[in-house]
PDB file of C-alpha atoms and ligand atoms in Angstrom:
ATOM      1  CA  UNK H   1       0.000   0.000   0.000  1.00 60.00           C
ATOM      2  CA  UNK H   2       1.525   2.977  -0.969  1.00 63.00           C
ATOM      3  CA  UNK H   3       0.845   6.035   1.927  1.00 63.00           C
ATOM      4  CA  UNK H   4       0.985   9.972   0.633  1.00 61.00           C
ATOM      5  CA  UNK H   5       2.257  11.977   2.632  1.00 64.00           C
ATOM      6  CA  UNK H   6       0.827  15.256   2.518  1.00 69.00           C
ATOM      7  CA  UNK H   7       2.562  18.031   4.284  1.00 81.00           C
ATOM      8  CA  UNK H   8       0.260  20.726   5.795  1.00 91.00           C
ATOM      9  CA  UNK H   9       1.303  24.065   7.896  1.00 94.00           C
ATOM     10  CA  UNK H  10      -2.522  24.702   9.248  1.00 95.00           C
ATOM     11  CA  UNK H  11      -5.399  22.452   9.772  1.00 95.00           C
ATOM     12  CA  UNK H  12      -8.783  23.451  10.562  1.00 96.00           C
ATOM     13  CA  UNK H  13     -10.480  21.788  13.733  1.00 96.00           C
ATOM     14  CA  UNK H  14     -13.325  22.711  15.347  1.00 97.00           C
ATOM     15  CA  UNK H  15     -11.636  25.338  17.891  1.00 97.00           C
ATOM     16  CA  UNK H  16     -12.115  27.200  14.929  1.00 98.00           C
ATOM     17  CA  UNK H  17     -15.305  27.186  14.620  1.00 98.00           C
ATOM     18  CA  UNK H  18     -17.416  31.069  14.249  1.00 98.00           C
ATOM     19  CA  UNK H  19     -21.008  29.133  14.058  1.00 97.00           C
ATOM     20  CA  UNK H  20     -21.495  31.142  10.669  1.00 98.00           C
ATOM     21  CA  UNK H  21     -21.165  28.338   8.028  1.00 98.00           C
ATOM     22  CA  UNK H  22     -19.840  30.442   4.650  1.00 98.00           C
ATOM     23  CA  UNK H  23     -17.583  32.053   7.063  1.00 98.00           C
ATOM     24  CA  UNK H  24     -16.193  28.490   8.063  1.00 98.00           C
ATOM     25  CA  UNK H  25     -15.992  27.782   5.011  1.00 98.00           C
ATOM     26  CA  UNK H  26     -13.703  30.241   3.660  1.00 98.00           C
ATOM     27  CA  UNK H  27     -11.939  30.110   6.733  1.00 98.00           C
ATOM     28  CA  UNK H  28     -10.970  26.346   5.569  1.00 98.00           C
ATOM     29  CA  UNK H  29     -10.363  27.877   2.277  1.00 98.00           C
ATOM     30  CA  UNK H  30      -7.987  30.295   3.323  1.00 98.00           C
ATOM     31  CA  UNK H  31      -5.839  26.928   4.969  1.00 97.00           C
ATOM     32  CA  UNK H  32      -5.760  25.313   1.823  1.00 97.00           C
ATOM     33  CA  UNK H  33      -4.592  28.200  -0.014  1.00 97.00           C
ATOM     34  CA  UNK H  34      -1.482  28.831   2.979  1.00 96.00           C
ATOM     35  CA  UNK H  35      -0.970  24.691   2.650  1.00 96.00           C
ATOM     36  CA  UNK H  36      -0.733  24.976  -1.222  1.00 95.00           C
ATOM     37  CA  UNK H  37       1.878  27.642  -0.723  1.00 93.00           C
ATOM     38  CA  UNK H  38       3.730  25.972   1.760  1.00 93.00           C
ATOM     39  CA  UNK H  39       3.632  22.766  -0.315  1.00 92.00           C
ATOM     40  CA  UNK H  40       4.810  24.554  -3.488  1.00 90.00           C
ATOM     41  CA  UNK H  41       7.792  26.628  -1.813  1.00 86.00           C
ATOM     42  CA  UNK H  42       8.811  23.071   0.121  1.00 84.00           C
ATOM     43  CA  UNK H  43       8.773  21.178  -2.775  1.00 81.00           C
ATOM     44  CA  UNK H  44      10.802  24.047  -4.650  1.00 75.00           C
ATOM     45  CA  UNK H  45       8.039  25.034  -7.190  1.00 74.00           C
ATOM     46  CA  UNK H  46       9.650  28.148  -9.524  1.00 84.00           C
ATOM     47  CA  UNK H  47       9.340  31.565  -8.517  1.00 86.00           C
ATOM     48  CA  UNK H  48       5.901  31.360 -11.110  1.00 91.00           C
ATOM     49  CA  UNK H  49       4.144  28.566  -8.634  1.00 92.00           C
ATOM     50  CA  UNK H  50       5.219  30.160  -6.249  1.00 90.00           C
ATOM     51  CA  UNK H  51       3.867  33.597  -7.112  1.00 91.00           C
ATOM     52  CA  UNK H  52       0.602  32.050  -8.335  1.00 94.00           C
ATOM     53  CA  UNK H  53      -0.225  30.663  -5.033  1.00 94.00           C
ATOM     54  CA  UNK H  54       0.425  33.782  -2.738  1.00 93.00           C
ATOM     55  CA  UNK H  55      -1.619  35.716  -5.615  1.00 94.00           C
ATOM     56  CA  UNK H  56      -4.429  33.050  -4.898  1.00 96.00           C
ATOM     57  CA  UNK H  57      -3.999  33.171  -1.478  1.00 96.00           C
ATOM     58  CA  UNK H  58      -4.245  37.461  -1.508  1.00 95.00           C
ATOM     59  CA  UNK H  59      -7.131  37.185  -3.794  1.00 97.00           C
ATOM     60  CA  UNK H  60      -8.969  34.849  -2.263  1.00 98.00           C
ATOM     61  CA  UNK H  61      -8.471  36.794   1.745  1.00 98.00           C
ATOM     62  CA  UNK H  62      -9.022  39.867  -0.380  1.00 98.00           C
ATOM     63  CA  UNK H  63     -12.370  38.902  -0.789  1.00 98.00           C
ATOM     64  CA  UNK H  64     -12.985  36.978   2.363  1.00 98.00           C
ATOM     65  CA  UNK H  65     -11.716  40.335   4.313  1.00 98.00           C
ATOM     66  CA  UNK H  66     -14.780  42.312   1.956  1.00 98.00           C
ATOM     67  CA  UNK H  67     -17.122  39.345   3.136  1.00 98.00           C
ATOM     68  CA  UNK H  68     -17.451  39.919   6.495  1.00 98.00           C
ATOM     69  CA  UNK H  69     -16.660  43.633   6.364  1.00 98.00           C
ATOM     70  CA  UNK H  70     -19.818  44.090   4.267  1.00 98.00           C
ATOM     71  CA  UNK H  71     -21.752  42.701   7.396  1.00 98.00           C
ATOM     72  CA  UNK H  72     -19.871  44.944   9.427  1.00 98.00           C
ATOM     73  CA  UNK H  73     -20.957  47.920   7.430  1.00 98.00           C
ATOM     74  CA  UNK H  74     -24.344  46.541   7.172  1.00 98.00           C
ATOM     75  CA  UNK H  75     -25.459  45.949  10.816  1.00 98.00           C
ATOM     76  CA  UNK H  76     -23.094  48.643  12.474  1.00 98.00           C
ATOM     77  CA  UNK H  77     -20.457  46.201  13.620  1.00 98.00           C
ATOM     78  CA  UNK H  78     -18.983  48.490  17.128  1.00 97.00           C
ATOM     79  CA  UNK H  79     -15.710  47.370  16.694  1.00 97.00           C
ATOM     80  CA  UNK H  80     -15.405  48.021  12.862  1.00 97.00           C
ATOM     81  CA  UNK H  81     -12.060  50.087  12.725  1.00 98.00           C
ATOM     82  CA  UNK H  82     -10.078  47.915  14.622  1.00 98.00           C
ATOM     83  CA  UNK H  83     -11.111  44.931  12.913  1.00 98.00           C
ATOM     84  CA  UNK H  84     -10.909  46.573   9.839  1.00 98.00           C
ATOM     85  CA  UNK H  85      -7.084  47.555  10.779  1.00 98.00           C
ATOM     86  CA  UNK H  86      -6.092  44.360  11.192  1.00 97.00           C
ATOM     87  CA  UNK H  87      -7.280  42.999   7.924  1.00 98.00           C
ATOM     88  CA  UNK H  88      -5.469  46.005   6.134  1.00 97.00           C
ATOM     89  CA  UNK H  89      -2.364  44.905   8.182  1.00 96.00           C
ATOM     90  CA  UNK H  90      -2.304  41.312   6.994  1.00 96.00           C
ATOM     91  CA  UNK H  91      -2.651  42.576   3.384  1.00 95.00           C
ATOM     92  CA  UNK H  92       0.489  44.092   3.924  1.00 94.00           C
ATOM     93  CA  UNK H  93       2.027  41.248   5.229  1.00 92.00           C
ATOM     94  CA  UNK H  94       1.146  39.310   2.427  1.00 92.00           C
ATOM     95  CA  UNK H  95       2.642  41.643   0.163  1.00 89.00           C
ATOM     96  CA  UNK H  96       5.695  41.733   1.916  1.00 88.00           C
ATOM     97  CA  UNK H  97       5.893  38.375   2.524  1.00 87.00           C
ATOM     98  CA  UNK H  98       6.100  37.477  -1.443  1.00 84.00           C
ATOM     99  CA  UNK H  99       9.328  39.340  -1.744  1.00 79.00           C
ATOM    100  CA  UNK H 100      11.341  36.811   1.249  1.00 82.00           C
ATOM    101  CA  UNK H 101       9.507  33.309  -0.800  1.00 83.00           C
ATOM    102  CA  UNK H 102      10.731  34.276  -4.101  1.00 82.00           C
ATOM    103  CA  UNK H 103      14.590  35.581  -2.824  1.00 80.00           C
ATOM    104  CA  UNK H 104      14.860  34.523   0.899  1.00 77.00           C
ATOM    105  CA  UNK H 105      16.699  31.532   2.055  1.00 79.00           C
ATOM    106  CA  UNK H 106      15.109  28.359   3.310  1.00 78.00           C
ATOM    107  CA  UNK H 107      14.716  29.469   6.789  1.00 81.00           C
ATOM    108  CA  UNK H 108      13.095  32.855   5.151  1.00 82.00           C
ATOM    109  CA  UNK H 109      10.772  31.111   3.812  1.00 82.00           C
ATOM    110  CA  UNK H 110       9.546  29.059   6.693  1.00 84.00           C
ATOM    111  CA  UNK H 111       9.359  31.884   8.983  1.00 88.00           C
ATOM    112  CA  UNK H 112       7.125  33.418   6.065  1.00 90.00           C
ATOM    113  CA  UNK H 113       4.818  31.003   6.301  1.00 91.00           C
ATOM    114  CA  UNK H 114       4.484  30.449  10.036  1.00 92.00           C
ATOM    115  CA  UNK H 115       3.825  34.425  10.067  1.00 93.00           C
ATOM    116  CA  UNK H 116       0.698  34.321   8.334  1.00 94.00           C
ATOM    117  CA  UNK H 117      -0.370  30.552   9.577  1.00 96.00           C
ATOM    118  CA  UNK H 118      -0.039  32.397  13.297  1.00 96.00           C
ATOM    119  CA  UNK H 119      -1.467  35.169  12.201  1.00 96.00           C
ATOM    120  CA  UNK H 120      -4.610  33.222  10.631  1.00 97.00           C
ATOM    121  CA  UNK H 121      -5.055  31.330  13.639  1.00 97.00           C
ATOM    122  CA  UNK H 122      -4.804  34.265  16.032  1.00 97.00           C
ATOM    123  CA  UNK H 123      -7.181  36.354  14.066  1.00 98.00           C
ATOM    124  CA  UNK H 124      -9.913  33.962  13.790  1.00 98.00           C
ATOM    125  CA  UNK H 125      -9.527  32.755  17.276  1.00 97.00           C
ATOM    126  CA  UNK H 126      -9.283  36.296  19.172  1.00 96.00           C
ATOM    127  CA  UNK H 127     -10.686  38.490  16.519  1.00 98.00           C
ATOM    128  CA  UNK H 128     -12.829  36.606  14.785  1.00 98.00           C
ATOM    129  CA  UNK H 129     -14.688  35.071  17.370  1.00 98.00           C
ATOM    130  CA  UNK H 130     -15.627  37.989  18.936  1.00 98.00           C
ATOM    131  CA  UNK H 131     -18.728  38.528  16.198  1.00 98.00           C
ATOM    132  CA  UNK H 132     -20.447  35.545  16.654  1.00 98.00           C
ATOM    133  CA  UNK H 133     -22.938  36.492  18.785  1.00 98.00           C
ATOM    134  CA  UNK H 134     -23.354  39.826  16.274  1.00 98.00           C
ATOM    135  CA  UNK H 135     -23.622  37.304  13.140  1.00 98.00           C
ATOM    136  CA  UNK H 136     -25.835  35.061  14.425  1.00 97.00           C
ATOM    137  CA  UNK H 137     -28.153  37.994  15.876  1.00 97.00           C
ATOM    138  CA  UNK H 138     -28.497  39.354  12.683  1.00 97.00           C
ATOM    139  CA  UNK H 139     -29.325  35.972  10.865  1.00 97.00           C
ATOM    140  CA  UNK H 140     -25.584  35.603   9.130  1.00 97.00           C
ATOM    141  CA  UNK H 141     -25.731  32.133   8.003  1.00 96.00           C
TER     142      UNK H 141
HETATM  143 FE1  LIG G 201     -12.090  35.861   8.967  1.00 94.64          FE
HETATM  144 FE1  LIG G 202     -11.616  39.003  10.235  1.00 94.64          FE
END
């Protein structure tokens, strides 16, 4: 039997959880897109892979970001600005981050990716969190 070993940097478990399913979802999105990165830089994918997957990855929390800041907007979020800040912030990381995977050295590179995987985690699990109860009020599914 032949095994596959996939490598991962960020799995989703239920500690993760914001009780608002399409914002699980592209929370669990979001993973796979850091995991394809991390896969593609490990395995030494060309500076084209690799710039492919961070632009997938940027896209994709471009518009994940826009998702739940259009509920924000919507239902008078309180803590809008802050929230908002951070997002902005982590745009900037990603941006910055591309320039250390396509020239940095191997230990770059990890620390690139363990940068946003910590951030990711922290965000959903300290910032994120904190608008379930404001999602779920306003019928967020
Ligand atoms: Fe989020
Ligand atoms: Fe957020």
């Amino acid at each position: 039997m032949r095994v596959k070993y996939v490598m991962v940097a960020i799995s989703w478990d239920d500690s993760y959880t914001v009780h608002v399913e399409s914002i699980d979802r592209q929370h669990k999105k979001m993973m796979r897109l850091i995991n394809d990165l991390y896969r593609i830089s490990n395995d030494g994918g060309d500076d084209v892979q690799v710039e492919k997957a961070l632009s997938s990855l940027s896209q994709y929390t471009k518009e994940h970001f826009e998702y739940e800041e259009s509920f924000f907007e919507k239902y008078h979020y309180p803590f809008i600005k802050n929230h908002q800040k951070e997002h902005t912030n982590f745009l900037g990381t990603i941006a910055q981050i591309t320039g250390e995977l396509l020239n940095g050295q191997e230990n770059d590179k990890k620390e690139s990716i363990n940068v946003m995987v910590s951030w990711l985690k922290n965000h959903i699990v300290s910032e994120d969190k904190q608008y379930v109860c404001f999602m779920l009020e306003h019928g967020v599914k």
